[in-house]
Amino acid sequence: MKAAVLKKLTTPLAVEQIADPEIGTGEVIVDVAAAPVLPYAGEVFDGTRQDPIELPIVPGCGAIGRVRAFGPDATHLTIGDWVFCDPTVRSRDDARMPDITLQGWSARGEGGLRLQRHYHDGAFAERIRVPTENAIRIGEIAPQDAAAWCAVNTMLVPYGGWLAANLEAGEIALVSGATGNFGSAAVAVALAMGARCVIAPGRNAQALDDLARHFGDRVRTVALTGDEAQDRQRMMQASPDAIDCVMDILPPSVSTKTVRAAAMAVRPYGRVVLMGGVGMLGGDDLALPYPWIMRNDITVRGKWMYPPEAVTRIAGLVHAGLLRLDHFDTTVFALDNVNDAVTHAAANGGPFRMTVLVP
């Protein structure tokens, strides 16, 4: 089969013929119809992000495709089923504390690297092998819509955050990092889940205007000034009522002051979920006042990715028309042009912009 291979950091991906993946018990082979190219893919491939990754590798984080073959443990899949290839692979030998790897992307800890050595190659290929539980049916879709369905890959991340925050219909949510790729998706997902209103702070005026244009009065945008106290006050004033939960999904380059300004805008008894990358490249750690957390009964938790059942649930939101894929402006590249796709993704990684490979 044809695949894009990363052989060495800082070098372009090589498109070449490699062996087809071989199926084993507990695995599924999927014909890749479309695979998203993340905006920061170039930073992974050149080593800037320092993600744990063993080379050579066929990269690619998630895909939409059709089942080609499955093992004897599959009881519901059929050949030709449309599935989302969930890149979040969990070890099966400790349900309480599973090791995790992002297939074709990165690993977490030594256990994650061991897992990655088996589920090594990702979706920048004509076919991919995934664990049975990671080939998740999304229902019947038109083949020409496969690229648009790659938006699920982006929206699943903040969806996992909102599930962790126990966001309920009628509540008010705040997205710290609302003008970014995942942050803008977090706004869309919160509204689809029934949020009364989403507070969307950011520095990019055009991106804030786009959010308001997409979603109307249910989104209240806030232009950040860089002054922590002032920004917190502006967020709270923009909300029609007390803010029930805050999700931070800011990138590594942002100051912890921006995170704290948003987190401490939450109401007493509120919830804060941390999903971003702040601090991963150095800098100050996030400091939240002990008395504020304790006396206001604040719940603060971290969340990485999403639970397995989230894929089925978010597909339901899409099929119901509550979560619209047409918010995304999608640019499609052939697999032969994978390096152009990586460059395009980096330059067009803002709200509701998506770069997709179609093998």
Short mmCIF file of C-alpha atoms in Angstrom, two decimals:
data_model
loop_
_atom_site.label_atom_id
_atom_site.label_comp_id
_atom_site.label_asym_id
_atom_site.label_seq_id
_atom_site.Cartn_x
_atom_site.Cartn_y
_atom_site.Cartn_z
CA MET A 1 0.00 0.00 0.00
CA LYS A 2 0.98 3.63 -0.36
CA ALA A 3 1.90 5.53 2.80
CA ALA A 4 3.70 8.66 3.99
CA VAL A 5 6.66 7.76 6.20
CA LEU A 6 8.53 10.00 8.64
CA LYS A 7 12.04 8.56 8.69
CA LYS A 8 13.89 11.33 10.48
CA LEU A 9 12.88 14.50 12.30
CA THR A 10 13.31 17.71 10.26
CA THR A 11 13.11 15.81 6.94
CA PRO A 12 10.06 15.73 4.63
CA LEU A 13 7.70 12.78 4.72
CA ALA A 14 8.50 10.14 2.10
CA VAL A 15 5.56 8.76 0.11
CA GLU A 16 6.31 5.16 -0.79
CA GLN A 17 4.98 1.63 -1.02
CA ILE A 18 5.10 -0.35 2.23
CA ALA A 19 3.65 -3.69 3.32
CA ASP A 20 -0.05 -3.88 4.06
CA PRO A 21 -0.87 -4.12 7.78
CA GLU A 22 -1.54 -7.66 8.97
CA ILE A 23 -4.58 -8.33 11.11
CA GLY A 24 -4.38 -10.10 14.44
CA THR A 25 -6.96 -11.15 17.02
CA GLY A 26 -8.56 -8.10 18.55
CA GLU A 27 -7.76 -5.91 15.55
CA VAL A 28 -9.47 -4.35 12.55
CA ILE A 29 -8.11 -3.26 9.18
CA VAL A 30 -9.69 -0.08 7.85
CA ASP A 31 -9.47 1.45 4.38
CA VAL A 32 -8.70 5.10 5.09
CA ALA A 33 -11.08 7.48 3.31
CA ALA A 34 -9.85 10.69 4.94
CA ALA A 35 -7.32 11.63 7.63
CA PRO A 36 -6.97 15.03 9.31
CA VAL A 37 -3.65 16.88 9.32
CA LEU A 38 -3.32 18.66 12.65
CA PRO A 39 -2.19 22.30 12.54
CA TYR A 40 0.85 21.53 14.70
CA ALA A 41 1.88 18.44 12.70
CA GLY A 42 4.98 20.22 11.44
CA GLU A 43 6.07 20.91 15.02
CA VAL A 44 5.81 17.21 15.80
CA PHE A 45 7.70 16.19 12.67
CA ASP A 46 10.57 18.64 13.21
CA GLY A 47 10.93 17.84 16.92
CA THR A 48 9.78 21.22 18.23
CA ARG A 49 7.09 19.63 20.39
CA GLN A 50 9.44 16.91 21.65
CA ASP A 51 6.66 14.33 21.54
CA PRO A 52 7.80 10.77 22.37
CA ILE A 53 7.89 9.05 18.98
CA GLU A 54 9.96 6.21 17.56
CA LEU A 55 11.04 6.44 13.93
CA PRO A 56 10.45 5.48 11.21
CA ILE A 57 6.67 5.87 11.50
CA VAL A 58 3.62 6.40 9.34
CA PRO A 59 2.10 9.39 11.16
CA GLY A 60 -1.49 10.49 11.28
CA CYS A 61 -3.79 10.98 14.25
CA GLY A 62 -7.28 9.60 13.58
CA ALA A 63 -9.18 8.81 10.39
CA ILE A 64 -12.54 8.18 8.78
CA GLY A 65 -12.71 4.95 6.82
CA ARG A 66 -14.50 1.71 6.02
CA VAL A 67 -13.95 -1.67 7.61
CA ARG A 68 -11.90 -3.98 5.37
CA ALA A 69 -11.37 -6.91 7.75
CA PHE A 70 -11.92 -7.76 11.42
CA GLY A 71 -10.93 -10.43 13.88
CA PRO A 72 -13.05 -13.07 15.66
CA ASP A 73 -13.74 -10.87 18.68
CA ALA A 74 -15.84 -8.38 16.65
CA THR A 75 -19.57 -9.14 16.95
CA HIS A 76 -21.19 -6.02 15.49
CA LEU A 77 -18.86 -4.76 12.76
CA THR A 78 -19.50 -5.68 9.14
CA ILE A 79 -17.35 -5.23 6.05
CA GLY A 80 -17.87 -1.74 4.65
CA ASP A 81 -19.05 -0.12 7.89
CA TRP A 82 -18.08 3.53 8.19
CA VAL A 83 -15.94 3.99 11.29
CA PHE A 84 -13.90 6.59 13.09
CA CYS A 85 -10.42 5.25 13.78
CA ASP A 86 -9.91 6.51 17.30
CA PRO A 87 -6.19 7.26 17.76
CA THR A 88 -6.43 7.07 21.56
CA VAL A 89 -5.22 3.52 22.15
CA ARG A 90 -5.41 2.19 25.71
CA SER A 91 -3.66 -0.86 27.11
CA ARG A 92 -6.04 -3.70 27.94
CA ASP A 93 -4.35 -5.22 30.97
CA ASP A 94 -5.19 -2.58 33.60
CA ALA A 95 -8.64 -1.00 33.32
CA ARG A 96 -7.96 1.19 36.35
CA MET A 97 -4.74 2.79 35.08
CA PRO A 98 -4.33 2.01 31.37
CA ASP A 99 -1.28 3.19 29.48
CA ILE A 100 -2.16 5.37 26.51
CA THR A 101 -0.63 6.10 23.15
CA LEU A 102 -1.89 8.24 20.29
CA GLN A 103 -1.51 5.90 17.35
CA GLY A 104 0.78 7.34 14.71
CA TRP A 105 1.52 10.36 16.86
CA SER A 106 2.91 10.22 20.39
CA ALA A 107 3.10 8.12 23.54
CA ARG A 108 2.84 8.81 27.25
CA GLY A 109 5.43 7.16 29.47
CA GLU A 110 7.28 3.88 29.03
CA GLY A 111 4.04 1.89 28.90
CA GLY A 112 2.72 4.15 26.18
CA LEU A 113 5.90 3.65 24.15
CA ARG A 114 5.55 -0.13 24.47
CA LEU A 115 1.98 0.16 23.23
CA GLN A 116 3.12 2.41 20.39
CA ARG A 117 5.60 -0.19 19.19
CA HIS A 118 2.67 -2.46 18.30
CA TYR A 119 0.07 0.09 17.22
CA HIS A 120 2.78 2.11 15.58
CA ASP A 121 1.62 3.43 12.24
CA GLY A 122 -1.10 6.02 11.80
CA ALA A 123 -3.55 7.15 9.16
CA PHE A 124 -1.36 8.80 6.50
CA ALA A 125 -1.76 5.62 4.45
CA GLU A 126 -4.26 3.73 2.35
CA ARG A 127 -4.97 1.32 5.20
CA ILE A 128 -4.57 1.26 8.97
CA ARG A 129 -4.69 -1.44 11.64
CA VAL A 130 -6.46 -0.48 14.88
CA PRO A 131 -7.64 -2.29 18.01
CA THR A 132 -11.20 -3.58 17.61
CA GLU A 133 -12.54 -1.11 20.15
CA ASN A 134 -10.95 1.78 18.25
CA ALA A 135 -12.88 1.12 15.03
CA ILE A 136 -16.04 2.88 16.15
CA ARG A 137 -19.08 2.91 13.90
CA ILE A 138 -20.41 6.36 13.01
CA GLY A 139 -23.42 5.31 10.93
CA GLU A 140 -23.97 5.58 7.21
CA ILE A 141 -22.40 8.59 5.51
CA ALA A 142 -21.93 9.63 1.90
CA PRO A 143 -18.40 8.88 0.63
CA GLN A 144 -17.97 12.51 -0.41
CA ASP A 145 -18.61 13.56 3.19
CA ALA A 146 -15.71 11.58 4.67
CA ALA A 147 -13.37 14.58 4.68
CA ALA A 148 -15.95 16.73 6.49
CA TRP A 149 -16.37 14.00 9.12
CA CYS A 150 -12.70 14.45 10.04
CA ALA A 151 -13.92 17.43 12.06
CA VAL A 152 -15.00 14.86 14.65
CA ASN A 153 -11.30 14.27 15.35
CA THR A 154 -10.97 17.89 16.49
CA MET A 155 -14.30 18.18 18.28
CA LEU A 156 -13.82 15.00 20.30
CA VAL A 157 -11.02 16.56 22.36
CA PRO A 158 -13.10 19.41 23.86
CA TYR A 159 -16.10 17.09 24.04
CA GLY A 160 -14.05 14.97 26.42
CA GLY A 161 -13.39 18.09 28.44
CA TRP A 162 -17.05 19.04 28.68
CA LEU A 163 -17.95 15.50 29.71
CA ALA A 164 -15.29 15.72 32.43
CA ALA A 165 -16.78 19.04 33.52
CA ASN A 166 -20.27 17.52 33.65
CA LEU A 167 -21.55 20.34 31.47
CA GLU A 168 -25.33 20.31 31.51
CA ALA A 169 -27.92 21.87 29.22
CA GLY A 170 -28.76 25.40 30.30
CA GLU A 171 -25.39 26.10 31.92
CA ILE A 172 -22.90 28.84 31.05
CA ALA A 173 -19.47 27.75 29.89
CA LEU A 174 -16.23 29.62 29.27
CA VAL A 175 -13.58 28.47 26.79
CA SER A 176 -10.08 29.73 27.56
CA GLY A 177 -8.42 29.59 24.16
CA ALA A 178 -11.63 30.04 22.16
CA THR A 179 -9.92 31.45 19.07
CA GLY A 180 -7.73 28.40 18.45
CA ASN A 181 -8.34 25.21 16.54
CA PHE A 182 -9.53 23.12 19.50
CA GLY A 183 -10.95 26.13 21.36
CA SER A 184 -13.33 27.13 18.59
CA ALA A 185 -14.46 23.51 18.38
CA ALA A 186 -15.07 23.62 22.15
CA VAL A 187 -17.47 26.51 21.60
CA ALA A 188 -19.40 24.57 18.95
CA VAL A 189 -19.56 21.42 21.05
CA ALA A 190 -20.75 23.23 24.20
CA LEU A 191 -23.58 24.83 22.26
CA ALA A 192 -24.51 21.48 20.70
CA MET A 193 -24.68 20.01 24.21
CA GLY A 194 -27.21 22.66 25.17
CA ALA A 195 -25.12 25.33 26.88
CA ARG A 196 -27.14 28.47 27.48
CA CYS A 197 -24.20 30.65 26.56
CA VAL A 198 -20.46 30.33 25.91
CA ILE A 199 -18.00 33.04 26.93
CA ALA A 200 -15.22 33.18 24.33
CA PRO A 201 -12.14 35.23 25.27
CA GLY A 202 -9.22 35.77 22.91
CA ARG A 203 -6.77 38.20 21.33
CA ASN A 204 -7.59 37.59 17.67
CA ALA A 205 -10.32 40.10 16.80
CA GLN A 206 -11.11 38.44 13.46
CA ALA A 207 -11.47 35.04 15.09
CA LEU A 208 -13.76 36.49 17.76
CA ASP A 209 -15.91 38.09 15.05
CA ASP A 210 -16.09 34.76 13.24
CA LEU A 211 -17.31 33.01 16.38
CA ALA A 212 -20.03 35.61 16.83
CA ARG A 213 -21.00 35.25 13.16
CA HIS A 214 -21.18 31.46 13.39
CA PHE A 215 -23.21 31.24 16.58
CA GLY A 216 -24.95 34.56 17.24
CA ASP A 217 -26.06 35.72 20.67
CA ARG A 218 -25.30 32.44 22.44
CA VAL A 219 -21.60 33.32 22.21
CA ARG A 220 -20.26 36.33 24.13
CA THR A 221 -16.79 37.29 22.92
CA VAL A 222 -14.21 39.06 25.11
CA ALA A 223 -11.10 40.78 23.74
CA LEU A 224 -8.22 40.08 26.11
CA THR A 225 -5.98 42.95 27.23
CA GLY A 226 -3.20 41.01 28.94
CA ASP A 227 -4.08 42.44 32.35
CA GLU A 228 -5.12 39.45 34.45
CA ALA A 229 -7.52 41.18 36.83
CA GLN A 230 -9.10 43.29 34.12
CA ASP A 231 -9.55 40.34 31.78
CA ARG A 232 -11.19 38.27 34.50
CA GLN A 233 -13.61 41.09 35.24
CA ARG A 234 -14.45 41.50 31.55
CA MET A 235 -15.21 37.79 31.19
CA MET A 236 -17.52 37.83 34.18
CA GLN A 237 -19.27 40.98 32.96
CA ALA A 238 -19.82 39.46 29.52
CA SER A 239 -21.73 36.53 30.99
CA PRO A 240 -25.52 36.80 31.45
CA ASP A 241 -25.17 34.96 34.77
CA ALA A 242 -22.55 33.21 36.87
CA ILE A 243 -20.15 31.03 34.87
CA ASP A 244 -20.70 27.35 35.70
CA CYS A 245 -17.61 25.79 34.19
CA VAL A 246 -14.37 26.77 32.48
CA MET A 247 -12.31 24.75 30.02
CA ASP A 248 -8.73 25.80 29.35
CA ILE A 249 -7.37 24.55 26.03
CA LEU A 250 -4.63 27.09 25.38
CA PRO A 251 -1.39 26.14 23.55
CA PRO A 252 2.04 25.81 25.21
CA SER A 253 3.17 29.32 24.25
CA VAL A 254 0.60 31.16 26.39
CA SER A 255 1.25 32.59 29.86
CA THR A 256 -0.25 30.95 32.91
CA LYS A 257 -1.69 34.36 33.79
CA THR A 258 -4.14 33.97 30.91
CA VAL A 259 -5.15 30.55 32.22
CA ARG A 260 -5.66 31.85 35.75
CA ALA A 261 -7.68 34.86 34.60
CA ALA A 262 -10.22 32.54 32.98
CA ALA A 263 -10.19 29.80 35.62
CA MET A 264 -10.92 32.20 38.46
CA ALA A 265 -13.90 33.66 36.60
CA VAL A 266 -15.87 30.54 37.50
CA ARG A 267 -18.62 30.79 40.12
CA PRO A 268 -18.43 29.30 43.61
CA TYR A 269 -19.07 25.53 43.39
CA GLY A 270 -18.03 25.71 39.74
CA ARG A 271 -15.76 23.41 37.72
CA VAL A 272 -12.49 24.02 35.90
CA VAL A 273 -11.03 21.54 33.40
CA LEU A 274 -7.46 21.85 32.13
CA MET A 275 -6.84 20.38 28.66
CA GLY A 276 -4.23 22.69 27.12
CA GLY A 277 -0.47 22.67 26.77
CA VAL A 278 0.53 25.63 28.91
CA GLY A 279 3.83 24.95 30.68
CA MET A 280 4.85 22.01 28.52
CA LEU A 281 7.66 24.00 26.91
CA GLY A 282 8.85 25.58 30.16
CA GLY A 283 7.82 28.77 31.94
CA ASP A 284 5.87 29.37 35.11
CA ASP A 285 3.60 26.74 36.57
CA LEU A 286 -0.08 27.50 37.10
CA ALA A 287 -0.69 28.89 40.60
CA LEU A 288 -4.28 28.93 41.88
CA PRO A 289 -4.96 30.30 45.38
CA TYR A 290 -5.59 27.55 47.91
CA PRO A 291 -8.18 29.62 49.88
CA TRP A 292 -10.10 30.43 46.68
CA ILE A 293 -10.34 26.74 45.72
CA MET A 294 -11.23 25.58 49.22
CA ARG A 295 -13.67 28.27 50.36
CA ASN A 296 -15.51 28.38 47.04
CA ASP A 297 -15.66 24.59 46.72
CA ILE A 298 -14.08 24.70 43.28
CA THR A 299 -13.45 21.49 41.35
CA VAL A 300 -10.23 21.59 39.28
CA ARG A 301 -9.30 18.59 37.19
CA GLY A 302 -7.15 17.69 34.24
CA LYS A 303 -8.43 15.79 31.24
CA TRP A 304 -6.44 14.25 28.40
CA MET A 305 -8.48 13.30 25.35
CA TYR A 306 -11.91 11.67 25.86
CA PRO A 307 -13.60 8.41 26.97
CA PRO A 308 -14.22 5.71 24.32
CA GLU A 309 -17.99 6.18 24.31
CA ALA A 310 -17.56 9.83 23.33
CA VAL A 311 -17.19 8.90 19.65
CA THR A 312 -20.62 7.27 19.47
CA ARG A 313 -22.21 10.15 21.35
CA ILE A 314 -20.65 12.90 19.25
CA ALA A 315 -21.61 11.07 16.05
CA GLY A 316 -25.15 11.16 17.37
CA LEU A 317 -24.94 14.92 17.83
CA VAL A 318 -23.82 15.25 14.21
CA HIS A 319 -26.54 13.00 12.81
CA ALA A 320 -29.14 14.88 14.87
CA GLY A 321 -28.05 18.16 13.29
CA LEU A 322 -27.03 19.62 16.65
CA LEU A 323 -23.33 19.67 15.75
CA ARG A 324 -22.74 20.95 12.24
CA LEU A 325 -19.76 19.83 10.20
CA ASP A 326 -20.31 22.60 7.66
CA HIS A 327 -18.86 25.11 10.11
CA PHE A 328 -15.47 23.83 8.98
CA ASP A 329 -13.73 25.09 5.87
CA THR A 330 -12.01 21.93 4.64
CA THR A 331 -9.05 21.78 2.25
CA VAL A 332 -8.28 18.36 0.79
CA PHE A 333 -4.89 17.04 -0.36
CA ALA A 334 -3.95 13.77 -2.03
CA LEU A 335 -1.54 11.52 -0.14
CA ASP A 336 1.18 12.26 -2.71
CA ASN A 337 1.02 15.91 -1.59
CA VAL A 338 1.31 15.19 2.13
CA ASN A 339 4.15 17.66 2.73
CA ASP A 340 2.13 20.44 1.11
CA ALA A 341 -0.75 19.44 3.40
CA VAL A 342 1.46 19.76 6.50
CA THR A 343 2.57 23.24 5.40
CA HIS A 344 -1.01 24.25 4.62
CA ALA A 345 -2.26 23.00 7.99
CA ALA A 346 0.33 25.10 9.84
CA ALA A 347 -0.65 28.24 7.95
CA ASN A 348 -4.40 27.62 8.21
CA GLY A 349 -4.92 26.28 11.68
CA GLY A 350 -7.40 28.82 12.97
CA PRO A 351 -11.02 28.37 13.97
CA PHE A 352 -13.04 26.02 11.79
CA ARG A 353 -10.27 25.40 9.29
CA MET A 354 -9.29 21.85 8.52
CA THR A 355 -6.69 20.19 6.33
CA VAL A 356 -7.42 16.62 5.24
CA LEU A 357 -5.53 13.89 3.38
CA VAL A 358 -7.53 11.65 1.07
CA PRO A 359 -5.46 8.53 0.32
#
